[in-house]
């Protein structure tokens, strides 16, 4: 009897987890462009493209002792308010559950669409070894290495999240589109600096993110939430709360 209760409880927890995960995305996996079909294979060692990847890896290592390296380490944090904090300054107002609930909901809910759904097929197929593993050196985020070692490097999910977020936020606050898009670009380059992605991973992440945002604009749920976010922003701007 006890085993049956535990089994039922486990099934309920799994169903709830699946339901919650579904609610945290706008799209379903089959509604997103297939990254495996969209992208070329990652560069192979010895190729001209891989030589560039290696050169960028060395560039990234040089940045780690600079303020840019500190930013890169901070950009690695996608948990909690990590993403919203990363874009708040460029956006011109603090993005949070309390101050901008509709904008916060928008970028939070699309995070897995960009970071997982848009990258999943290519990641799983190629399972590209990450730079810190290939070169046998510690990354800038050693605490994440154990998990990263089990996850394909190509394309970069972090980059896809950052670039997709930048594209959407730039649509909401067009007056600061330059600052927002620049921040989105930097967000991807941070992965190279950390040594957890190659430059080609990052470049590919931006491609799938752009496709993802285009698809999101054809989704009723996303468009509804985007409209709420734009309305919220307009009120904040009128109130003089946007810099």
CSV table of C-alpha atoms in Angstrom, one decimal:
chain,number,residue,atom,x,y,z
A,1,UNK,CA,0.0,0.0,0.0
A,2,UNK,CA,2.8,2.4,1.0
A,3,UNK,CA,4.6,1.7,-2.3
A,4,UNK,CA,1.4,2.4,-4.3
A,5,UNK,CA,1.0,5.7,-2.4
A,6,UNK,CA,4.6,6.7,-3.1
A,7,UNK,CA,4.2,5.7,-6.8
A,8,UNK,CA,1.0,7.8,-7.2
A,9,UNK,CA,2.7,10.7,-5.4
A,10,UNK,CA,5.7,10.4,-7.7
A,11,UNK,CA,3.4,10.4,-10.8
A,12,UNK,CA,1.6,13.5,-9.5
A,13,UNK,CA,4.9,15.3,-8.9
A,14,UNK,CA,6.0,14.4,-12.4
A,15,UNK,CA,2.8,15.6,-13.9
A,16,UNK,CA,2.9,18.8,-12.0
A,17,UNK,CA,6.5,19.3,-13.1
A,18,UNK,CA,5.6,18.7,-16.7
A,19,UNK,CA,2.7,21.1,-16.4
A,20,UNK,CA,4.8,23.8,-14.8
A,21,UNK,CA,7.4,23.4,-17.4
A,22,UNK,CA,4.8,23.8,-20.1
A,23,UNK,CA,3.5,26.9,-18.5
A,24,UNK,CA,7.0,28.4,-18.5
A,25,UNK,CA,7.3,28.5,-22.3
A,26,UNK,CA,5.1,30.1,-24.9
A,27,UNK,CA,5.8,27.4,-27.5
A,28,UNK,CA,6.0,23.7,-27.8
A,29,UNK,CA,9.1,21.9,-29.1
A,30,UNK,CA,7.6,21.2,-32.5
A,31,UNK,CA,6.7,24.8,-33.0
A,32,UNK,CA,10.2,26.1,-33.0
A,33,UNK,CA,12.6,26.0,-35.9
A,34,UNK,CA,14.8,22.9,-35.8
A,35,UNK,CA,18.3,24.0,-34.9
A,36,UNK,CA,19.8,20.9,-36.4
A,37,UNK,CA,18.3,21.7,-39.8
A,38,UNK,CA,18.9,25.4,-39.5
A,39,UNK,CA,22.6,25.4,-38.6
A,40,UNK,CA,25.7,24.0,-40.2
A,41,UNK,CA,27.8,21.6,-38.3
A,42,UNK,CA,30.2,23.1,-35.7
A,43,UNK,CA,33.8,23.8,-36.9
A,44,UNK,CA,36.1,20.8,-36.8
A,45,UNK,CA,39.6,21.0,-35.2
A,46,UNK,CA,42.2,22.0,-37.8
A,47,UNK,CA,39.7,24.0,-39.9
A,48,UNK,CA,40.0,27.7,-40.4
A,49,UNK,CA,36.8,28.3,-38.5
A,50,UNK,CA,38.1,26.3,-35.6
A,51,UNK,CA,41.3,28.3,-35.6
A,52,UNK,CA,39.2,31.4,-35.1
A,53,UNK,CA,37.4,29.7,-32.2
A,54,UNK,CA,40.7,29.0,-30.6
A,55,UNK,CA,41.9,32.5,-31.1
A,56,UNK,CA,38.7,33.8,-29.5
A,57,UNK,CA,39.1,31.4,-26.6
A,58,UNK,CA,42.6,32.9,-26.0
A,59,UNK,CA,41.1,36.4,-26.2
A,60,UNK,CA,38.5,35.5,-23.7
A,61,UNK,CA,41.1,34.2,-21.2
A,62,UNK,CA,42.8,37.6,-21.4
A,63,UNK,CA,39.6,39.3,-20.4
A,64,UNK,CA,39.1,37.3,-17.2
A,65,UNK,CA,41.3,39.5,-15.0
A,66,UNK,CA,39.6,42.7,-16.2
A,67,UNK,CA,36.2,44.3,-15.2
A,68,UNK,CA,34.8,42.7,-18.4
A,69,UNK,CA,35.7,39.3,-16.9
A,70,UNK,CA,33.7,40.1,-13.8
A,71,UNK,CA,30.7,41.0,-15.9
A,72,UNK,CA,31.1,37.7,-17.8
A,73,UNK,CA,31.0,35.8,-14.6
A,74,UNK,CA,27.9,37.7,-13.5
A,75,UNK,CA,26.2,37.0,-16.9
A,76,UNK,CA,26.5,33.3,-16.3
A,77,UNK,CA,23.8,33.5,-13.6
A,78,UNK,CA,20.4,33.0,-15.2
A,79,UNK,CA,18.7,31.9,-11.9
A,80,UNK,CA,16.3,34.1,-10.0
A,81,UNK,CA,16.7,37.7,-11.1
A,82,UNK,CA,20.0,37.2,-12.9
A,83,UNK,CA,18.6,37.8,-16.4
A,84,UNK,CA,16.4,40.8,-15.4
A,85,UNK,CA,19.3,42.4,-13.5
A,86,UNK,CA,21.6,41.9,-16.5
A,87,UNK,CA,19.4,44.0,-18.8
A,88,UNK,CA,18.0,46.6,-16.3
A,89,UNK,CA,20.6,49.3,-16.8
A,90,UNK,CA,20.5,49.1,-20.6
A,91,UNK,CA,16.7,49.0,-20.6
A,92,UNK,CA,16.6,52.2,-18.5
A,93,UNK,CA,14.6,50.9,-15.6
A,94,UNK,CA,14.9,48.1,-13.1
A,95,UNK,CA,13.2,45.0,-14.4
A,96,UNK,CA,11.6,43.1,-11.5
A,97,UNK,CA,8.4,41.3,-10.3
A,98,UNK,CA,7.6,44.3,-8.2
A,99,UNK,CA,8.3,47.2,-10.4
A,100,UNK,CA,7.7,45.8,-13.9
A,101,UNK,CA,5.7,42.6,-13.4
A,102,UNK,CA,4.5,42.4,-17.1
A,103,UNK,CA,7.9,42.9,-18.6
A,104,UNK,CA,9.4,40.6,-16.1
A,105,UNK,CA,6.9,37.9,-16.9
A,106,UNK,CA,7.5,38.3,-20.6
A,107,UNK,CA,11.3,37.8,-20.5
A,108,UNK,CA,11.1,35.1,-17.8
A,109,UNK,CA,8.5,33.0,-19.7
A,110,UNK,CA,10.4,33.1,-23.0
A,111,UNK,CA,13.7,32.1,-21.4
A,112,UNK,CA,13.3,28.4,-21.9
A,113,UNK,CA,11.9,28.9,-25.4
A,114,UNK,CA,15.2,30.5,-26.3
A,115,UNK,CA,17.6,28.6,-24.2
A,116,UNK,CA,16.2,25.1,-24.6
A,117,UNK,CA,13.7,24.7,-27.4
A,118,UNK,CA,15.6,26.8,-30.0
A,119,UNK,CA,18.9,25.0,-29.3
A,120,UNK,CA,17.9,21.5,-28.2
A,121,UNK,CA,18.1,19.5,-31.5
A,122,UNK,CA,21.6,20.6,-32.5
A,123,UNK,CA,22.9,20.4,-28.9
A,124,UNK,CA,21.7,16.8,-28.5
A,125,UNK,CA,22.9,15.7,-31.9
A,126,UNK,CA,26.5,17.2,-31.9
A,127,UNK,CA,27.2,17.1,-28.2
A,128,UNK,CA,30.1,19.3,-28.8
A,129,UNK,CA,32.8,19.3,-26.2
A,130,UNK,CA,33.2,22.6,-24.4
A,131,UNK,CA,36.4,24.7,-24.6
A,132,UNK,CA,37.4,24.2,-21.0
A,133,UNK,CA,37.2,20.4,-21.5
A,134,UNK,CA,39.0,20.3,-24.8
A,135,UNK,CA,41.9,22.6,-23.7
A,136,UNK,CA,42.0,21.0,-20.2
A,137,UNK,CA,41.8,24.3,-18.4
A,138,UNK,CA,39.5,25.7,-15.7
A,139,UNK,CA,36.7,27.9,-16.8
A,140,UNK,CA,35.7,31.2,-15.2
A,141,UNK,CA,32.7,29.4,-13.6
A,142,UNK,CA,34.2,26.2,-12.2
A,143,UNK,CA,31.1,25.5,-10.1
A,144,UNK,CA,29.0,24.9,-13.2
A,145,UNK,CA,31.5,22.7,-15.0
A,146,UNK,CA,30.1,19.4,-13.8
A,147,UNK,CA,26.7,20.1,-15.3
A,148,UNK,CA,28.1,21.8,-18.4
A,149,UNK,CA,30.2,18.8,-19.2
A,150,UNK,CA,27.0,16.8,-19.8
A,151,UNK,CA,25.5,19.4,-22.1
A,152,UNK,CA,26.4,20.1,-25.7
A,153,UNK,CA,28.3,23.3,-26.4
A,154,UNK,CA,26.8,24.1,-29.8
A,155,UNK,CA,24.8,26.3,-30.1
A,156,UNK,CA,25.0,28.4,-26.9
A,157,UNK,CA,21.7,28.5,-24.9
A,158,UNK,CA,22.9,31.4,-22.7
A,159,UNK,CA,23.6,33.4,-25.9
A,160,UNK,CA,20.2,32.5,-27.3
A,161,UNK,CA,18.5,33.7,-24.2
A,162,UNK,CA,20.5,36.9,-24.0
A,163,UNK,CA,20.0,37.8,-27.7
A,164,UNK,CA,16.2,36.9,-27.7
A,165,UNK,CA,15.7,39.0,-24.6
A,166,UNK,CA,17.6,41.9,-26.2
A,167,UNK,CA,15.5,41.8,-29.4
A,168,UNK,CA,12.2,41.8,-27.4
A,169,UNK,CA,13.3,44.5,-24.9
A,170,UNK,CA,14.6,46.7,-27.8
A,171,UNK,CA,11.1,46.5,-29.3
A,172,UNK,CA,9.5,47.7,-26.1
A,173,UNK,CA,12.0,50.6,-25.4
A,174,UNK,CA,13.0,51.7,-28.9
A,175,UNK,CA,14.7,54.8,-27.6
A,176,UNK,CA,17.4,52.6,-26.0
A,177,UNK,CA,17.6,50.0,-28.7
A,178,UNK,CA,21.3,50.6,-29.2
A,179,UNK,CA,22.1,50.1,-25.5
A,180,UNK,CA,19.9,47.0,-25.2
A,181,UNK,CA,21.2,45.3,-28.3
A,182,UNK,CA,24.8,46.0,-27.3
A,183,UNK,CA,24.1,44.4,-23.9
A,184,UNK,CA,22.6,41.4,-25.6
A,185,UNK,CA,25.7,41.0,-27.8
A,186,UNK,CA,27.9,41.3,-24.8
A,187,UNK,CA,25.9,38.7,-23.0
A,188,UNK,CA,26.9,36.2,-25.6
A,189,UNK,CA,30.5,37.2,-25.7
A,190,UNK,CA,30.6,36.6,-22.0
A,191,UNK,CA,30.3,32.9,-22.7
A,192,UNK,CA,33.5,33.0,-24.7
A,193,UNK,CA,35.3,34.9,-21.9
A,194,UNK,CA,34.1,32.3,-19.4
A,195,UNK,CA,35.6,29.5,-21.5
A,196,UNK,CA,32.4,27.5,-21.7
A,197,UNK,CA,31.5,28.2,-25.3
A,198,UNK,CA,33.4,28.7,-28.6
A,199,UNK,CA,32.7,31.8,-30.7
A,200,UNK,CA,30.9,29.7,-33.2
A,201,UNK,CA,28.6,28.4,-30.5
A,202,UNK,CA,27.8,32.0,-29.6
A,203,UNK,CA,27.3,33.1,-33.2
A,204,UNK,CA,24.9,30.1,-33.8
A,205,UNK,CA,23.1,31.0,-30.6
A,206,UNK,CA,22.2,34.4,-32.0
A,207,UNK,CA,20.9,32.8,-35.2
A,208,UNK,CA,18.5,30.4,-33.5
A,209,UNK,CA,17.4,33.2,-31.1
A,210,UNK,CA,16.5,35.5,-34.0
A,211,UNK,CA,14.4,32.7,-35.5
A,212,UNK,CA,12.8,32.0,-32.1
A,213,UNK,CA,11.7,35.6,-31.7
A,214,UNK,CA,10.2,35.7,-35.2
A,215,UNK,CA,8.2,32.6,-34.3
A,216,UNK,CA,7.1,34.0,-31.0
A,217,UNK,CA,5.5,37.0,-32.8
A,218,UNK,CA,3.2,34.5,-34.5
A,219,UNK,CA,2.0,33.1,-31.1
A,220,UNK,CA,-1.1,34.6,-29.6
A,221,UNK,CA,0.1,34.1,-26.0
A,222,UNK,CA,3.3,35.9,-26.6
A,223,UNK,CA,1.7,38.7,-28.4
A,224,UNK,CA,-0.8,39.2,-25.6
A,225,UNK,CA,2.0,39.3,-23.0
A,226,UNK,CA,4.1,41.6,-25.2
A,227,UNK,CA,1.2,44.0,-25.5
A,228,UNK,CA,0.8,44.1,-21.7
A,229,UNK,CA,4.6,44.7,-21.4
A,230,UNK,CA,4.4,47.6,-23.8
A,231,UNK,CA,1.4,49.1,-22.1
A,232,UNK,CA,3.2,48.8,-18.7
A,233,UNK,CA,6.3,50.5,-20.1
A,234,UNK,CA,4.3,53.3,-21.7
A,235,UNK,CA,2.8,54.1,-18.2
A,236,UNK,CA,6.3,54.0,-16.6
A,237,UNK,CA,7.7,56.3,-19.2
A,238,UNK,CA,4.9,58.8,-18.9
A,239,UNK,CA,5.5,58.8,-15.2
A,240,UNK,CA,9.1,59.7,-15.8
A,241,UNK,CA,10.5,56.5,-14.3
A,242,UNK,CA,12.5,55.5,-17.4
A,243,UNK,CA,15.9,57.1,-17.8
